[in-house]
């Protein structure tokens, strides 16, 4: 599989945020806000930030990133024109709320993998005269095949080995640590440094590593295994046997979706990594009919599975139980790492 045209740096905080918010209790149950670690991890975060102001700042950062990429590419002997047309933002008020624990919502969207609020807007065909053309496409098309490969390697870094995409345990962090992400990665890193995020500072890396290990341990603990076993038994009774962990049900839909696109992409191989926007548009048109038929069938399967999943989560009180297990373990983690967490909290509040 080719490397995506734009690779985002995956921050450890994103993974930890997922761990903390992966489930929320019912209206009368536990919530993320009850997390013992939340008092530290949310330090310096403005929960009342104006969304429009945030989008404006993000767009300004996009332009800075693109300008830094242009300088880097020029130094490496390539032409590059800053282009922010690949970045897009929308307000949460623009679409329907995401409600994966609401039965009516699940009955319509399932997990939100195939169909989801705002999909029609996302998939809408933009009139040709309104499409922003990447000014770099024309330059890339003028290059030879070897020059084009060198261009994209300079822009995004070298491509990982083919087996990396087939190994679910592949160490992506080590790969990017050793190989970087080209000019795009360097530009993003420079933005992160300017932001002075304490989470990325060397001083707090032992804490980051400890928290990563902690959450891995939480979700592989005997208590969670027992909870998953209760949920899995319920799923089997509902006609969906074969899932050992809750996330496996939702992931099975994404796995089928990914397998479809891998098959579609196989015909073109690595050449997709150097496609222009126009070539991507042609590809999407050619595969539209097959995609529509596949997604309609998978969407029905997704909704049926998600509804049984919701029934079983409610039956075993999965969300509250998982948070209870997590929070109990967090209390011990806070006791064991009190000094480091206090130092991080102080740094985060100062940086804000």
XYZ file of C-alpha atoms in Angstrom:
352
model
C 0.000 0.000 0.000
C 1.244 3.496 -0.714
C 1.939 6.002 2.000
C -0.897 8.507 2.436
C -0.370 11.864 0.759
C -0.394 13.569 4.114
C 0.842 11.795 7.214
C -0.025 13.412 10.497
C 2.214 13.032 13.496
C 0.454 10.841 16.026
C 0.959 12.327 19.461
C 1.014 10.168 22.525
C -1.539 12.499 24.055
C -4.023 11.528 21.348
C -3.710 7.890 22.332
C -4.115 8.747 25.979
C -7.085 10.936 25.197
C -8.692 7.980 23.441
C -8.058 5.833 26.482
C -9.736 8.358 28.728
C -12.729 9.056 26.501
C -13.183 5.705 24.792
C -16.254 5.154 26.893
C -18.540 7.323 28.954
C -21.095 6.184 31.442
C -24.791 6.717 31.297
C -26.571 9.891 32.377
C -26.403 8.801 36.019
C -23.074 6.952 35.807
C -19.386 7.733 35.739
C -17.933 10.178 33.252
C -14.514 11.170 31.946
C -14.622 14.206 34.200
C -14.479 11.829 37.180
C -11.051 10.558 36.089
C -8.379 11.050 38.785
C -5.896 11.819 36.020
C -8.130 14.368 34.351
C -7.186 17.016 36.896
C -3.609 16.767 35.639
C -4.036 16.029 31.920
C -6.583 18.805 31.424
C -4.336 21.404 33.079
C -3.965 24.513 30.974
C -6.798 23.484 28.667
C -9.417 26.116 27.974
C -12.676 24.190 27.751
C -14.543 27.366 26.782
C -12.342 28.195 23.795
C -14.202 29.843 20.925
C -14.422 27.322 18.089
C -14.128 29.920 15.340
C -11.006 31.341 16.996
C -9.543 27.840 17.200
C -10.186 27.247 13.493
C -8.628 30.607 12.641
C -5.491 29.715 14.622
C -5.337 26.266 13.008
C -5.522 27.830 9.551
C -2.710 30.215 10.460
C -0.641 27.236 11.626
C -1.368 25.453 8.344
C 0.062 28.368 6.397
C 3.170 28.484 8.606
C 3.653 24.749 8.077
C 3.319 25.084 4.311
C 5.768 27.996 4.213
C 8.291 25.965 6.216
C 7.807 23.023 3.832
C 8.524 25.323 0.875
C 11.802 26.491 2.416
C 12.836 22.902 3.161
C 11.955 21.593 -0.313
C 13.793 24.463 -1.987
C 16.898 23.665 0.046
C 16.672 20.086 -1.248
C 16.495 21.263 -4.853
C 12.744 21.065 -5.508
C 10.076 23.630 -6.225
C 7.203 23.854 -3.762
C 4.383 26.373 -3.496
C 2.613 26.659 -0.117
C -0.884 25.217 -0.488
C -3.466 24.937 2.305
C -6.261 23.542 0.148
C -5.623 20.037 1.519
C -6.567 21.138 5.022
C -10.215 21.505 5.958
C -12.147 22.455 9.083
C -15.798 22.471 9.981
C -17.648 23.612 13.063
C -19.273 20.991 15.273
C -22.408 23.097 15.033
C -22.498 22.418 11.286
C -23.744 18.839 11.711
C -25.596 16.426 13.968
C -24.077 15.437 17.292
C -22.166 12.149 17.460
C -24.197 9.867 19.769
C -22.927 6.249 19.598
C -24.772 5.339 22.830
C -28.161 6.545 21.592
C -30.361 3.765 20.181
C -31.983 5.919 17.501
C -28.566 7.175 16.388
C -27.119 3.649 16.281
C -30.165 2.445 14.338
C -29.300 4.985 11.659
C -25.493 5.004 11.682
C -24.283 1.907 13.523
C -20.753 2.775 14.650
C -20.529 5.672 12.212
C -18.065 3.806 10.002
C -19.944 3.761 6.699
C -22.617 6.374 7.272
C -22.308 9.221 9.752
C -23.669 12.717 10.391
C -22.424 15.112 7.729
C -21.386 12.403 5.262
C -23.504 13.885 2.482
C -21.626 17.163 2.822
C -18.274 15.366 2.967
C -19.058 13.342 -0.164
C -20.678 16.157 -2.125
C -19.081 16.762 -5.502
C -17.565 20.215 -5.605
C -18.201 22.014 -8.891
C -15.102 21.913 -11.050
C -14.766 25.705 -11.104
C -14.727 25.719 -7.273
C -12.058 23.053 -6.808
C -8.774 24.384 -5.490
C -5.972 23.099 -7.670
C -2.744 22.223 -5.933
C -0.148 24.402 -7.673
C 2.472 21.702 -7.062
C 0.695 19.114 -9.223
C 1.845 20.698 -12.465
C 5.434 20.776 -11.273
C 5.353 17.136 -10.141
C 3.859 16.032 -13.467
C 6.838 17.591 -15.230
C 9.277 15.371 -13.319
C 10.525 11.971 -14.409
C 9.397 8.918 -12.455
C 12.607 8.805 -10.439
C 12.487 12.557 -9.809
C 8.864 12.296 -8.688
C 9.760 9.511 -6.255
C 12.583 11.628 -4.858
C 10.220 14.597 -4.573
C 7.693 12.713 -2.447
C 10.417 11.159 -0.331
C 11.750 14.640 0.365
C 8.243 15.849 1.165
C 6.965 12.961 3.305
C 10.049 10.862 4.059
C 10.866 7.373 2.769
C 8.096 4.809 2.419
C 7.910 2.115 5.105
C 8.510 -1.473 3.972
C 5.529 -3.314 2.498
C 5.364 -5.748 5.415
C 4.776 -2.858 7.820
C 1.210 -2.517 6.587
C 0.541 -6.200 7.155
C 1.983 -6.351 10.685
C -0.454 -5.048 13.295
C 2.404 -4.934 15.817
C 4.781 -2.995 13.592
C 6.658 -0.328 15.543
C 5.615 2.785 13.633
C 7.075 5.093 16.278
C 10.506 3.531 15.771
C 10.167 3.790 11.990
C 9.389 7.511 12.054
C 11.992 8.092 14.746
C 14.652 6.594 12.457
C 13.380 7.879 9.103
C 11.418 11.023 9.831
C 8.571 12.376 7.726
C 10.511 14.560 5.362
C 9.940 18.281 5.075
C 6.344 17.899 6.248
C 7.468 16.250 9.473
C 10.195 18.828 10.076
C 7.714 21.656 9.556
C 5.214 20.085 11.948
C 7.921 19.562 14.540
C 8.891 23.225 14.326
C 5.256 24.204 14.983
C 5.107 21.874 17.985
C 8.251 23.451 19.418
C 6.799 26.940 19.059
C 3.626 25.784 20.820
C 5.749 24.824 23.849
C 3.552 21.865 24.678
C 4.907 20.419 27.944
C 3.794 16.958 26.823
C 6.458 16.963 24.110
C 9.246 18.231 26.365
C 12.050 15.823 27.214
C 11.510 16.420 30.926
C 8.113 14.706 30.785
C 8.932 11.811 28.456
C 9.375 9.337 31.355
C 5.853 10.299 32.475
C 4.515 9.892 28.928
C 6.066 6.425 28.700
C 4.767 5.467 32.134
C 1.237 6.523 31.215
C 1.355 4.665 27.911
C 2.446 1.521 29.739
C -0.190 2.150 32.397
C -3.096 2.293 29.951
C -1.827 -0.751 28.094
C -1.934 -2.531 31.435
C -5.424 -1.285 32.294
C -6.993 -2.629 29.126
C -5.168 -5.948 29.352
C -5.959 -6.423 33.044
C -7.873 -9.451 34.430
C -10.734 -7.155 35.474
C -11.261 -5.875 31.915
C -10.819 -9.396 30.532
C -13.655 -10.562 32.799
C -15.861 -7.667 31.679
C -15.086 -8.410 28.023
C -15.964 -12.071 28.595
C -19.423 -11.096 29.900
C -19.944 -8.818 26.910
C -18.697 -11.494 24.460
C -21.081 -14.082 25.905
C -23.975 -11.699 25.381
C -22.819 -10.996 21.815
C -22.701 -14.726 21.082
C -26.232 -15.111 22.422
C -27.231 -12.327 20.050
C -25.808 -14.160 17.050
C -22.407 -12.503 16.883
C -19.900 -14.961 18.308
C -16.148 -14.699 17.766
C -15.405 -11.385 19.448
C -13.183 -11.551 22.518
C -12.939 -7.802 23.221
C -15.464 -5.047 22.789
C -13.410 -3.064 20.281
C -13.173 -6.095 18.007
C -16.827 -5.724 16.986
C -16.423 -2.176 15.711
C -12.988 -2.925 14.269
C -14.438 -5.776 12.221
C -16.404 -3.242 10.171
C -13.347 -1.081 9.579
C -11.334 -4.199 8.694
C -13.829 -5.084 5.952
C -13.794 -1.509 4.726
C -9.991 -1.442 4.614
C -9.844 -4.803 2.847
C -12.149 -3.455 0.131
C -9.924 -0.443 -0.497
C -6.768 -2.543 -0.417
C -8.255 -4.644 -3.185
C -9.265 -1.549 -5.139
C -5.806 -0.024 -4.689
C -3.888 -3.208 -5.555
C -4.264 -2.575 -9.282
C -2.313 0.676 -9.052
C 0.242 -0.057 -6.330
C 2.948 2.405 -5.392
C 2.160 4.777 -8.265
C -0.762 6.124 -6.198
C 1.735 7.814 -3.911
C 2.594 10.307 -6.646
C -0.896 10.927 -8.050
C -2.116 14.449 -8.648
C -5.458 15.697 -7.333
C -6.949 15.121 -10.792
C -5.770 11.507 -10.861
C -7.277 10.911 -7.415
C -10.586 12.364 -8.644
C -10.554 10.030 -11.679
C -9.876 7.041 -9.419
C -12.791 7.947 -7.149
C -15.134 8.217 -10.148
C -14.019 4.846 -11.536
C -14.601 3.063 -8.229
C -17.806 4.877 -7.241
C -20.258 2.159 -8.376
C -18.384 -0.694 -6.683
C -17.897 1.394 -3.547
C -21.597 2.267 -3.313
C -22.732 -1.369 -3.609
C -20.158 -2.520 -1.059
C -20.960 0.238 1.445
C -24.728 -0.307 1.237
C -24.288 -3.978 2.126
C -21.726 -3.339 4.853
C -23.830 -0.530 6.372
C -26.715 -2.971 6.980
C -24.327 -5.413 8.630
C -22.785 -2.614 10.693
C -26.112 -1.399 12.094
C -27.248 -4.909 13.033
C -23.943 -5.583 14.803
C -23.858 -2.200 16.550
C -27.376 -2.625 17.911
C -26.536 -5.996 19.475
C -23.325 -4.451 20.794
C -25.323 -1.632 22.375
C -27.739 -4.129 23.954
C -24.837 -6.078 25.444
C -23.030 -3.007 26.714
C -26.187 -1.949 28.502
C -26.834 -5.460 29.843
C -23.402 -5.788 31.498
C -23.139 -2.046 32.299
C -19.951 -2.088 30.273
C -19.174 1.632 30.121
C -19.547 2.353 33.830
C -17.725 -0.824 34.816
C -14.807 -0.047 32.518
C -14.510 3.474 33.885
C -14.733 2.164 37.447
C -11.846 -0.251 36.766
C -9.844 2.450 35.015
C -10.367 5.078 37.696
C -9.426 2.726 40.521
C -6.145 1.993 38.780
C -5.642 5.684 38.007
C -5.825 6.482 41.713
C -2.864 4.196 42.333
C -0.996 5.671 39.339
C -1.515 9.181 40.733
C -0.116 8.106 44.092
C 2.923 6.513 42.436
C 3.633 9.496 40.147
C 2.344 12.423 42.191
C 5.463 14.566 41.875
C 5.773 14.144 38.077
C 2.065 14.858 37.554
C 2.209 17.978 39.695
C 5.230 19.187 37.718
C 3.431 18.560 34.426
C 0.298 20.328 35.651
C 2.329 23.391 36.681
C 4.138 23.479 33.316
C 0.896 23.107 31.357
C -0.804 25.896 33.287
C 2.198 28.149 32.781
C 2.336 27.395 29.037
C -1.326 28.301 28.628
